[in-house]
Amino acid sequence: MRETTTSAAGKICLLLVLFLFDGGACIKWLALGRAWDGLAWTREACTEVRNLGLLERKQAKVCRATLDVMPSFVQAAKDTSTVCQKAFQNRRWNCSSIDRAPDYTSELVTGTREQAFVYAMSAAAAVWRLARGCALGSLAACTCATPPRREPPSPSALISSSSYSKNSMSFALSSKNSFKWGGCGDDVRSASRMAKRFLQGSSPQSAGAVGKFLHAVNMHNNRAGRRAVEQSLTLECKCHGVSGSCSVRTCWRGLGSSGPTVAGARLLRRYASAMEVTPRTGGRLPPLYHLDNLLYTTKSPDYCLPDKMKGSLGTIGRQCNGSSAGYDGCEYLCCGRGHVTKSQEIIERCECKYISCCYVKCKTCRRIITNYECN
Ligand SMILES: *[C@@H]1O[C@H](CO)[C@@H](O)[C@H](O)[C@H]1NC(C)=O
Ligand SMILES: *[C@@H]1O[C@H](CO)[C@@H](O)[C@H](O)[C@H]1NC(C)=O
């Protein structure tokens, strides 16, 4: 009996080691967002960053071979942190741990839902930044997207496009022939290919079937992230013609100006519907999962109380919203432990009036602000 327990514990340990082995290796590069901004990338810099453990072997190879893509990855690392923390700011897990890269806490290396989101988001951010780099002409390997082979869309297909309303009248009257592909479409396909080469990482050689499986899950989530950017492409158009008559309209497929946030919102929905998978023989993923789904292998902790082993910081002391029934509401965020209400009187200058040069007269106002804090 005792022996069985020991061997079970041994197995769990081994499994944990494997998890930790592969878990965060391919997102350590997110640490580049902090100190490596503005770095002039050289082959030596790639090696140095590799020696610091921020790049995985294959990533360092890509770095040395295509130095010009590295600034895009540095920006993407920043974007990943920003978008993730914005998306999760009022939740129990608020993505603050992403800034610990490359020394992640265990929730980002054990195959949780949160790890799935971070893998996907980092891939999405990388594709977005690379595509932007392509369009700006700062990358050697790509420029603008080749226009689609099919005809430009007919006016009715454009109704949802953002620029439609501006010239809707003349637009509705103009003939189909006045549309053409032009401008600079975002070359998401090339960007996605470049991102893949970098993010793919090498499959763990010594980790066995479980390690291979976890690697496959991570790579699946990476791909889901890249696809989320491809799906965020929208038709963007610009009017030409005499005094904005819009007799000619050029259109391209673009990513807009809102950054990787759009893809982030898409991935947040997929985070909510992520699916659990369990290791199978051969380290392959079961075929029934759609490419867009996020996959996880380990159930997340509830993040209510601090638990170092599980990577939970707990929600004690977090600000909550006294009138919300959602994730940010005190009831949910404080996990039923209750909260303290802290009122604070603020005295400030207000209703200031300009009297004459150099003299402004103000009143003193008192304002009460209320904060709610989890027990
Ligand atoms: C995120 O959560 C941690 C742990 O609960 C907390 O210490 C930190 O202040 C939170 N960050 C933000 C921006 O709310
Ligand atoms: C609190 O939640 C309510 C209801 O969801 C919302 O209207 C309000 O803006 C929130 N307040 C803060 C400070 O976030």
mmCIF file of N, CA and C and ligand atoms in Angstrom, residues 85 88-97 303-304 306 312-319 333, ligand 1:
data_model
loop_
_atom_site.group_PDB
_atom_site.id
_atom_site.type_symbol
_atom_site.label_atom_id
_atom_site.label_comp_id
_atom_site.label_asym_id
_atom_site.label_seq_id
_atom_site.Cartn_x
_atom_site.Cartn_y
_atom_site.Cartn_z
ATOM 1 N N GLN A 85 -3.123 42.377 -19.454
ATOM 2 C CA GLN A 85 -3.466 43.010 -18.180
ATOM 3 C C GLN A 85 -4.711 43.864 -18.267
ATOM 4 N N PHE A 88 -7.714 41.369 -18.278
ATOM 5 C CA PHE A 88 -7.964 40.646 -17.033
ATOM 6 C C PHE A 88 -7.909 41.547 -15.802
ATOM 7 N N GLN A 89 -7.897 42.861 -16.007
ATOM 8 C CA GLN A 89 -7.559 43.735 -14.882
ATOM 9 C C GLN A 89 -8.453 43.558 -13.662
ATOM 10 N N ASN A 90 -9.723 43.274 -13.877
ATOM 11 C CA ASN A 90 -10.615 43.168 -12.727
ATOM 12 C C ASN A 90 -10.985 41.741 -12.390
ATOM 13 N N ARG A 91 -10.188 40.811 -12.862
ATOM 14 C CA ARG A 91 -10.495 39.416 -12.560
ATOM 15 C C ARG A 91 -9.590 38.909 -11.449
ATOM 16 N N ARG A 92 -9.936 37.736 -10.960
ATOM 17 C CA ARG A 92 -9.132 37.167 -9.881
ATOM 18 C C ARG A 92 -7.688 36.980 -10.336
ATOM 19 N N TRP A 93 -7.507 36.341 -11.480
ATOM 20 C CA TRP A 93 -6.177 36.277 -12.082
ATOM 21 C C TRP A 93 -6.066 37.504 -12.974
ATOM 22 N N ASN A 94 -5.144 38.412 -12.641
ATOM 23 C CA ASN A 94 -5.156 39.670 -13.386
ATOM 24 C C ASN A 94 -3.973 39.832 -14.324
ATOM 25 N N CYS A 95 -3.261 38.751 -14.586
ATOM 26 C CA CYS A 95 -2.174 38.757 -15.569
ATOM 27 C C CYS A 95 -0.952 39.536 -15.092
ATOM 28 N N SER A 96 -0.916 39.898 -13.814
ATOM 29 C CA SER A 96 0.263 40.643 -13.349
ATOM 30 C C SER A 96 1.518 39.767 -13.413
ATOM 31 N N SER A 97 1.323 38.449 -13.327
ATOM 32 C CA SER A 97 2.480 37.555 -13.275
ATOM 33 C C SER A 97 3.217 37.458 -14.606
ATOM 34 N N TYR A 303 -7.676 30.917 -7.744
ATOM 35 C CA TYR A 303 -6.959 32.181 -7.536
ATOM 36 C C TYR A 303 -7.502 32.994 -6.360
ATOM 37 N N CYS A 304 -8.201 32.348 -5.440
ATOM 38 C CA CYS A 304 -8.784 33.075 -4.311
ATOM 39 C C CYS A 304 -7.750 33.381 -3.232
ATOM 40 N N PRO A 306 -3.616 32.952 -1.678
ATOM 41 C CA PRO A 306 -2.242 32.767 -2.151
ATOM 42 C C PRO A 306 -1.842 31.297 -2.092
ATOM 43 N N SER A 312 -0.967 31.006 -7.586
ATOM 44 C CA SER A 312 -2.083 31.897 -7.264
ATOM 45 C C SER A 312 -1.625 32.967 -6.290
ATOM 46 N N LEU A 313 -1.918 34.220 -6.631
ATOM 47 C CA LEU A 313 -1.532 35.323 -5.739
ATOM 48 C C LEU A 313 -2.622 35.635 -4.731
ATOM 49 N N GLY A 314 -3.820 35.131 -4.977
ATOM 50 C CA GLY A 314 -4.941 35.429 -4.086
ATOM 51 C C GLY A 314 -5.493 36.819 -4.343
ATOM 52 N N THR A 315 -6.678 37.076 -3.796
ATOM 53 C CA THR A 315 -7.305 38.368 -4.080
ATOM 54 C C THR A 315 -7.422 39.241 -2.836
ATOM 55 N N ILE A 316 -6.724 38.874 -1.769
ATOM 56 C CA ILE A 316 -6.789 39.669 -0.537
ATOM 57 C C ILE A 316 -6.221 41.063 -0.821
ATOM 58 N N GLY A 317 -6.990 42.060 -0.440
ATOM 59 C CA GLY A 317 -6.535 43.431 -0.637
ATOM 60 C C GLY A 317 -6.837 44.011 -2.008
ATOM 61 N N ARG A 318 -7.445 43.199 -2.885
ATOM 62 C CA ARG A 318 -7.764 43.714 -4.222
ATOM 63 C C ARG A 318 -8.957 44.670 -4.142
ATOM 64 N N GLN A 319 -8.957 45.658 -5.020
ATOM 65 C CA GLN A 319 -10.083 46.581 -5.124
ATOM 66 C C GLN A 319 -11.212 45.873 -5.868
ATOM 67 N N LEU A 333 -15.080 38.571 -6.744
ATOM 68 C CA LEU A 333 -13.636 38.808 -6.651
ATOM 69 C C LEU A 333 -13.086 38.435 -5.275
HETATM 70 C C1 LIG B 1 -3.192 42.031 -9.558
HETATM 71 O O1 LIG B 1 -3.387 41.100 -8.540
HETATM 72 C C2 LIG B 1 -2.351 41.066 -7.585
HETATM 73 C C3 LIG B 1 -2.650 39.932 -6.613
HETATM 74 O O2 LIG B 1 -3.950 39.949 -6.148
HETATM 75 C C4 LIG B 1 -2.247 42.418 -6.889
HETATM 76 O O3 LIG B 1 -1.180 42.410 -5.957
HETATM 77 C C5 LIG B 1 -2.000 43.499 -7.920
HETATM 78 O O4 LIG B 1 -2.012 44.771 -7.334
HETATM 79 C C6 LIG B 1 -3.070 43.438 -9.001
HETATM 80 N N1 LIG B 1 -2.740 44.370 -10.048
HETATM 81 C C7 LIG B 1 -3.591 45.279 -10.490
HETATM 82 C C8 LIG B 1 -3.108 46.170 -11.560
HETATM 83 O O5 LIG B 1 -4.723 45.369 -10.045
#
